[in-house]
Amino acid sequence: MTGLTTHVLDTALGKPVQGLRIQLMRMNGEEAQLIKTVFTNDDGRVDGGPMLAADEFQVGQYELLFHAGDYLKGTGAALTDPPFLDVIPIRFGISDTMAHYHVPLLLSPYGYSTYRGS
């Protein structure tokens, strides 16, 4: 499979993150162009296939903006005001338009991690 996918898991609660808004941006230097906005399903994934399908892939820099603050407030977690984490940007490069890029987010109220998955 080629394309761009993501998956969001709440490591504090040990479950997928449902209803999280994610914006996909294409970077042109420091300028960001919105490509699409999606929401995670009950499995923490995006419905409808890859966020970027093979025919939309271009070599370049991209950014996923994970709007975690609203989700975290909804979990009932004890958060500061303002919350420590709100919008989490993950900037990454696509260098091979024939490859699959999976950019998951492991989330908790006070930390997150990501990696290039398969």
Short mmCIF file of N, CA and C in Angstrom, two decimals:
data_model
loop_
_atom_site.label_atom_id
_atom_site.label_comp_id
_atom_site.label_asym_id
_atom_site.label_seq_id
_atom_site.Cartn_x
_atom_site.Cartn_y
_atom_site.Cartn_z
N MET A 1 0.84 -1.18 0.00
CA MET A 1 0.00 0.00 0.00
C MET A 1 0.89 1.24 0.00
N THR A 2 0.52 2.23 -0.78
CA THR A 2 1.18 3.52 -0.72
C THR A 2 0.20 4.52 -0.14
N GLY A 3 0.71 5.63 0.33
CA GLY A 3 -0.15 6.67 0.89
C GLY A 3 0.28 7.03 2.30
N LEU A 4 -0.50 7.92 2.90
CA LEU A 4 -0.24 8.42 4.25
C LEU A 4 -1.38 8.02 5.16
N THR A 5 -1.05 7.37 6.28
CA THR A 5 -2.05 6.99 7.27
C THR A 5 -1.59 7.42 8.65
N THR A 6 -2.52 7.42 9.60
CA THR A 6 -2.20 7.72 10.99
C THR A 6 -3.09 6.89 11.90
N HIS A 7 -2.76 6.88 13.17
CA HIS A 7 -3.49 6.13 14.19
C HIS A 7 -3.18 6.84 15.50
N VAL A 8 -4.19 7.12 16.32
CA VAL A 8 -3.97 7.84 17.57
C VAL A 8 -4.43 6.96 18.73
N LEU A 9 -3.53 6.74 19.67
CA LEU A 9 -3.82 5.93 20.86
C LEU A 9 -3.59 6.75 22.12
N ASP A 10 -4.48 6.61 23.08
CA ASP A 10 -4.36 7.26 24.38
C ASP A 10 -3.61 6.30 25.29
N THR A 11 -2.36 6.61 25.58
CA THR A 11 -1.55 5.69 26.39
C THR A 11 -1.92 5.75 27.87
N ALA A 12 -2.52 6.84 28.32
CA ALA A 12 -2.94 6.95 29.72
C ALA A 12 -4.17 6.07 29.99
N LEU A 13 -5.06 6.01 29.01
CA LEU A 13 -6.29 5.22 29.18
C LEU A 13 -6.20 3.85 28.51
N GLY A 14 -5.17 3.64 27.69
CA GLY A 14 -4.99 2.35 27.04
C GLY A 14 -6.05 2.05 25.99
N LYS A 15 -6.42 3.08 25.19
CA LYS A 15 -7.46 2.85 24.18
C LYS A 15 -7.26 3.80 23.00
N PRO A 16 -7.92 3.48 21.89
CA PRO A 16 -7.86 4.39 20.73
C PRO A 16 -8.53 5.73 21.04
N VAL A 17 -8.07 6.76 20.38
CA VAL A 17 -8.64 8.10 20.55
C VAL A 17 -9.71 8.30 19.47
N GLN A 18 -10.93 8.54 19.90
CA GLN A 18 -12.07 8.72 19.00
C GLN A 18 -12.42 10.20 18.89
N GLY A 19 -12.70 10.65 17.66
CA GLY A 19 -13.20 12.01 17.44
C GLY A 19 -12.15 13.10 17.45
N LEU A 20 -10.88 12.74 17.34
CA LEU A 20 -9.80 13.74 17.35
C LEU A 20 -9.68 14.38 15.97
N ARG A 21 -9.68 15.71 15.94
CA ARG A 21 -9.52 16.44 14.68
C ARG A 21 -8.05 16.48 14.29
N ILE A 22 -7.78 16.17 13.03
CA ILE A 22 -6.42 16.18 12.49
C ILE A 22 -6.45 16.99 11.19
N GLN A 23 -5.52 17.92 11.07
CA GLN A 23 -5.37 18.68 9.83
C GLN A 23 -4.07 18.25 9.16
N LEU A 24 -4.14 18.01 7.87
CA LEU A 24 -2.97 17.68 7.07
C LEU A 24 -2.58 18.90 6.27
N MET A 25 -1.33 19.32 6.43
CA MET A 25 -0.81 20.51 5.77
C MET A 25 0.36 20.12 4.86
N ARG A 26 0.46 20.80 3.73
CA ARG A 26 1.65 20.69 2.87
C ARG A 26 2.45 21.96 3.10
N MET A 27 3.74 21.78 3.39
CA MET A 27 4.60 22.90 3.72
C MET A 27 5.28 23.44 2.46
N ASN A 28 5.34 24.75 2.38
CA ASN A 28 6.10 25.45 1.34
C ASN A 28 6.97 26.44 2.09
N GLY A 29 8.18 25.99 2.46
CA GLY A 29 8.99 26.77 3.40
C GLY A 29 8.30 26.73 4.75
N GLU A 30 8.03 27.91 5.32
CA GLU A 30 7.30 27.97 6.59
C GLU A 30 5.80 28.22 6.37
N GLU A 31 5.38 28.37 5.13
CA GLU A 31 3.97 28.53 4.80
C GLU A 31 3.30 27.16 4.75
N ALA A 32 2.12 27.07 5.36
CA ALA A 32 1.39 25.80 5.40
C ALA A 32 0.11 25.92 4.59
N GLN A 33 -0.12 24.93 3.72
CA GLN A 33 -1.35 24.88 2.92
C GLN A 33 -2.19 23.72 3.43
N LEU A 34 -3.41 24.01 3.84
CA LEU A 34 -4.32 22.96 4.32
C LEU A 34 -4.72 22.07 3.16
N ILE A 35 -4.49 20.76 3.31
CA ILE A 35 -4.92 19.79 2.31
C ILE A 35 -6.26 19.20 2.69
N LYS A 36 -6.40 18.80 3.96
CA LYS A 36 -7.69 18.26 4.42
C LYS A 36 -7.75 18.22 5.93
N THR A 37 -8.98 18.13 6.43
CA THR A 37 -9.26 17.96 7.85
C THR A 37 -10.04 16.67 8.00
N VAL A 38 -9.63 15.82 8.95
CA VAL A 38 -10.28 14.54 9.18
C VAL A 38 -10.48 14.35 10.69
N PHE A 39 -11.24 13.33 11.05
CA PHE A 39 -11.46 12.98 12.45
C PHE A 39 -11.22 11.49 12.62
N THR A 40 -10.70 11.11 13.78
CA THR A 40 -10.46 9.69 14.04
C THR A 40 -11.78 8.97 14.35
N ASN A 41 -11.83 7.70 13.97
CA ASN A 41 -13.01 6.87 14.23
C ASN A 41 -12.86 6.17 15.58
N ASP A 42 -13.72 5.23 15.89
CA ASP A 42 -13.68 4.56 17.20
C ASP A 42 -12.46 3.66 17.38
N ASP A 43 -11.71 3.43 16.31
CA ASP A 43 -10.47 2.66 16.39
C ASP A 43 -9.24 3.58 16.39
N GLY A 44 -9.46 4.91 16.43
CA GLY A 44 -8.35 5.86 16.44
C GLY A 44 -7.73 6.07 15.07
N ARG A 45 -8.41 5.58 14.04
CA ARG A 45 -7.91 5.72 12.66
C ARG A 45 -8.83 6.64 11.88
N VAL A 46 -8.43 6.93 10.64
CA VAL A 46 -9.22 7.79 9.76
C VAL A 46 -9.96 6.91 8.76
N ASP A 47 -11.26 7.12 8.64
CA ASP A 47 -12.07 6.38 7.67
C ASP A 47 -11.77 6.82 6.25
N GLY A 48 -12.06 5.95 5.30
CA GLY A 48 -11.98 6.32 3.90
C GLY A 48 -10.63 6.10 3.25
N GLY A 49 -9.79 5.29 3.84
CA GLY A 49 -8.49 5.02 3.23
C GLY A 49 -7.43 6.01 3.67
N PRO A 50 -6.31 6.04 2.94
CA PRO A 50 -5.21 6.91 3.32
C PRO A 50 -5.60 8.39 3.32
N MET A 51 -4.98 9.17 4.19
CA MET A 51 -5.20 10.62 4.20
C MET A 51 -4.68 11.24 2.91
N LEU A 52 -3.62 10.69 2.39
CA LEU A 52 -3.07 11.06 1.08
C LEU A 52 -2.94 9.78 0.30
N ALA A 53 -3.66 9.67 -0.78
CA ALA A 53 -3.55 8.47 -1.62
C ALA A 53 -2.35 8.60 -2.54
N ALA A 54 -1.98 7.49 -3.16
CA ALA A 54 -0.79 7.45 -4.00
C ALA A 54 -0.80 8.52 -5.08
N ASP A 55 -1.95 8.79 -5.68
CA ASP A 55 -2.01 9.78 -6.76
C ASP A 55 -1.90 11.22 -6.25
N GLU A 56 -2.00 11.43 -4.92
CA GLU A 56 -1.86 12.76 -4.32
C GLU A 56 -0.47 13.00 -3.75
N PHE A 57 0.31 11.93 -3.67
CA PHE A 57 1.65 12.02 -3.07
C PHE A 57 2.56 12.92 -3.87
N GLN A 58 3.25 13.79 -3.19
CA GLN A 58 4.31 14.60 -3.78
C GLN A 58 5.48 14.59 -2.81
N VAL A 59 6.68 14.59 -3.35
CA VAL A 59 7.86 14.73 -2.50
C VAL A 59 7.78 16.09 -1.83
N GLY A 60 8.09 16.13 -0.54
CA GLY A 60 8.09 17.41 0.16
C GLY A 60 7.87 17.26 1.65
N GLN A 61 7.72 18.41 2.30
CA GLN A 61 7.49 18.47 3.74
C GLN A 61 5.99 18.59 4.01
N TYR A 62 5.52 17.87 5.01
CA TYR A 62 4.12 17.87 5.41
C TYR A 62 4.04 18.06 6.91
N GLU A 63 2.85 18.39 7.39
CA GLU A 63 2.64 18.52 8.82
C GLU A 63 1.25 17.99 9.16
N LEU A 64 1.19 17.19 10.19
CA LEU A 64 -0.08 16.78 10.77
C LEU A 64 -0.29 17.59 12.04
N LEU A 65 -1.44 18.23 12.16
CA LEU A 65 -1.79 18.97 13.37
C LEU A 65 -2.86 18.18 14.11
N PHE A 66 -2.47 17.60 15.23
CA PHE A 66 -3.39 16.80 16.05
C PHE A 66 -3.98 17.73 17.12
N HIS A 67 -5.28 17.96 17.08
CA HIS A 67 -5.96 18.86 18.01
C HIS A 67 -6.33 18.07 19.28
N ALA A 68 -5.32 17.87 20.11
CA ALA A 68 -5.45 16.99 21.27
C ALA A 68 -6.14 17.64 22.46
N GLY A 69 -6.08 18.96 22.59
CA GLY A 69 -6.62 19.62 23.77
C GLY A 69 -8.09 19.32 24.02
N ASP A 70 -8.91 19.42 22.98
CA ASP A 70 -10.34 19.15 23.15
C ASP A 70 -10.59 17.71 23.57
N TYR A 71 -9.85 16.78 22.94
CA TYR A 71 -10.00 15.38 23.33
C TYR A 71 -9.62 15.17 24.79
N LEU A 72 -8.46 15.69 25.19
CA LEU A 72 -7.97 15.48 26.55
C LEU A 72 -8.92 16.07 27.59
N LYS A 73 -9.50 17.23 27.30
CA LYS A 73 -10.49 17.82 28.22
C LYS A 73 -11.68 16.89 28.39
N GLY A 74 -12.07 16.24 27.31
CA GLY A 74 -13.22 15.34 27.34
C GLY A 74 -12.99 14.04 28.09
N THR A 75 -11.74 13.69 28.36
CA THR A 75 -11.46 12.44 29.07
C THR A 75 -11.64 12.57 30.58
N GLY A 76 -11.72 13.81 31.07
CA GLY A 76 -11.82 14.01 32.51
C GLY A 76 -10.47 14.03 33.20
N ALA A 77 -9.39 14.01 32.43
CA ALA A 77 -8.04 14.05 33.01
C ALA A 77 -7.85 15.37 33.74
N ALA A 78 -7.07 15.34 34.80
CA ALA A 78 -6.73 16.56 35.53
C ALA A 78 -5.74 17.35 34.68
N LEU A 79 -6.20 18.46 34.11
CA LEU A 79 -5.38 19.27 33.22
C LEU A 79 -5.16 20.65 33.80
N THR A 80 -4.06 21.26 33.42
CA THR A 80 -3.81 22.64 33.79
C THR A 80 -4.64 23.54 32.88
N ASP A 81 -4.73 24.82 33.22
CA ASP A 81 -5.45 25.78 32.39
C ASP A 81 -4.50 26.92 32.04
N PRO A 82 -4.05 27.02 30.83
CA PRO A 82 -4.39 26.20 29.68
C PRO A 82 -3.74 24.82 29.77
N PRO A 83 -4.25 23.86 29.01
CA PRO A 83 -3.66 22.51 29.06
C PRO A 83 -2.24 22.51 28.54
N PHE A 84 -1.41 21.64 29.07
CA PHE A 84 -0.02 21.53 28.64
C PHE A 84 0.05 21.22 27.15
N LEU A 85 -0.77 20.27 26.69
CA LEU A 85 -0.82 19.93 25.27
C LEU A 85 -2.15 20.39 24.69
N ASP A 86 -2.07 21.05 23.55
CA ASP A 86 -3.28 21.45 22.85
C ASP A 86 -3.19 20.97 21.41
N VAL A 87 -2.56 21.72 20.53
CA VAL A 87 -2.35 21.29 19.15
C VAL A 87 -0.94 20.75 19.04
N ILE A 88 -0.82 19.50 18.58
CA ILE A 88 0.47 18.84 18.46
C ILE A 88 0.84 18.78 16.98
N PRO A 89 1.90 19.53 16.59
CA PRO A 89 2.34 19.48 15.19
C PRO A 89 3.42 18.42 15.00
N ILE A 90 3.27 17.62 13.97
CA ILE A 90 4.32 16.67 13.61
C ILE A 90 4.67 16.93 12.16
N ARG A 91 5.88 17.46 11.95
CA ARG A 91 6.35 17.78 10.60
C ARG A 91 7.25 16.65 10.14
N PHE A 92 7.03 16.20 8.91
CA PHE A 92 7.79 15.06 8.38
C PHE A 92 7.95 15.25 6.88
N GLY A 93 8.87 14.51 6.32
CA GLY A 93 9.13 14.58 4.89
C GLY A 93 8.72 13.32 4.17
N ILE A 94 8.21 13.50 2.96
CA ILE A 94 7.93 12.38 2.06
C ILE A 94 8.97 12.45 0.95
N SER A 95 9.78 11.42 0.86
CA SER A 95 10.84 11.39 -0.14
C SER A 95 10.61 10.33 -1.20
N ASP A 96 9.72 9.38 -0.92
CA ASP A 96 9.47 8.27 -1.83
C ASP A 96 7.97 8.18 -2.08
N THR A 97 7.52 8.59 -3.23
CA THR A 97 6.09 8.62 -3.52
C THR A 97 5.50 7.24 -3.79
N MET A 98 6.33 6.22 -3.79
CA MET A 98 5.84 4.85 -3.98
C MET A 98 5.76 4.09 -2.65
N ALA A 99 6.06 4.77 -1.54
CA ALA A 99 6.11 4.13 -0.23
C ALA A 99 4.85 4.42 0.58
N HIS A 100 4.69 3.67 1.66
CA HIS A 100 3.63 3.91 2.63
C HIS A 100 4.25 4.66 3.81
N TYR A 101 3.64 5.76 4.19
CA TYR A 101 4.07 6.53 5.36
C TYR A 101 2.96 6.44 6.40
N HIS A 102 3.28 5.88 7.56
CA HIS A 102 2.34 5.77 8.66
C HIS A 102 2.91 6.60 9.80
N VAL A 103 2.15 7.62 10.24
CA VAL A 103 2.61 8.53 11.28
C VAL A 103 1.63 8.47 12.45
N PRO A 104 1.85 7.53 13.38
CA PRO A 104 0.94 7.40 14.52
C PRO A 104 1.29 8.40 15.63
N LEU A 105 0.32 8.61 16.51
CA LEU A 105 0.52 9.46 17.68
C LEU A 105 0.12 8.66 18.91
N LEU A 106 1.03 8.56 19.87
CA LEU A 106 0.76 7.97 21.18
C LEU A 106 0.63 9.14 22.14
N LEU A 107 -0.54 9.30 22.75
CA LEU A 107 -0.91 10.52 23.44
C LEU A 107 -1.24 10.26 24.91
N SER A 108 -0.83 11.20 25.77
CA SER A 108 -1.28 11.26 27.15
C SER A 108 -1.39 12.74 27.51
N PRO A 109 -1.95 13.09 28.65
CA PRO A 109 -2.14 14.51 28.97
C PRO A 109 -0.85 15.34 29.04
N TYR A 110 0.27 14.70 29.34
CA TYR A 110 1.51 15.46 29.51
C TYR A 110 2.66 14.97 28.65
N GLY A 111 2.35 14.21 27.62
CA GLY A 111 3.40 13.76 26.72
C GLY A 111 2.84 13.05 25.51
N TYR A 112 3.68 12.93 24.50
CA TYR A 112 3.31 12.20 23.29
C TYR A 112 4.56 11.68 22.61
N SER A 113 4.37 10.71 21.73
CA SER A 113 5.48 10.22 20.91
C SER A 113 4.93 9.81 19.56
N THR A 114 5.83 9.72 18.61
CA THR A 114 5.48 9.32 17.26
C THR A 114 6.67 8.57 16.66
N TYR A 115 6.45 7.96 15.53
CA TYR A 115 7.49 7.24 14.83
C TYR A 115 6.98 6.97 13.43
N ARG A 116 7.84 6.52 12.55
CA ARG A 116 7.38 6.10 11.23
C ARG A 116 7.01 4.62 11.34
N GLY A 117 5.73 4.36 11.25
CA GLY A 117 5.24 3.00 11.38
C GLY A 117 5.14 2.32 10.02
N SER A 118 4.53 1.15 10.05
CA SER A 118 4.39 0.39 8.79
C SER A 118 2.93 0.22 8.43
#
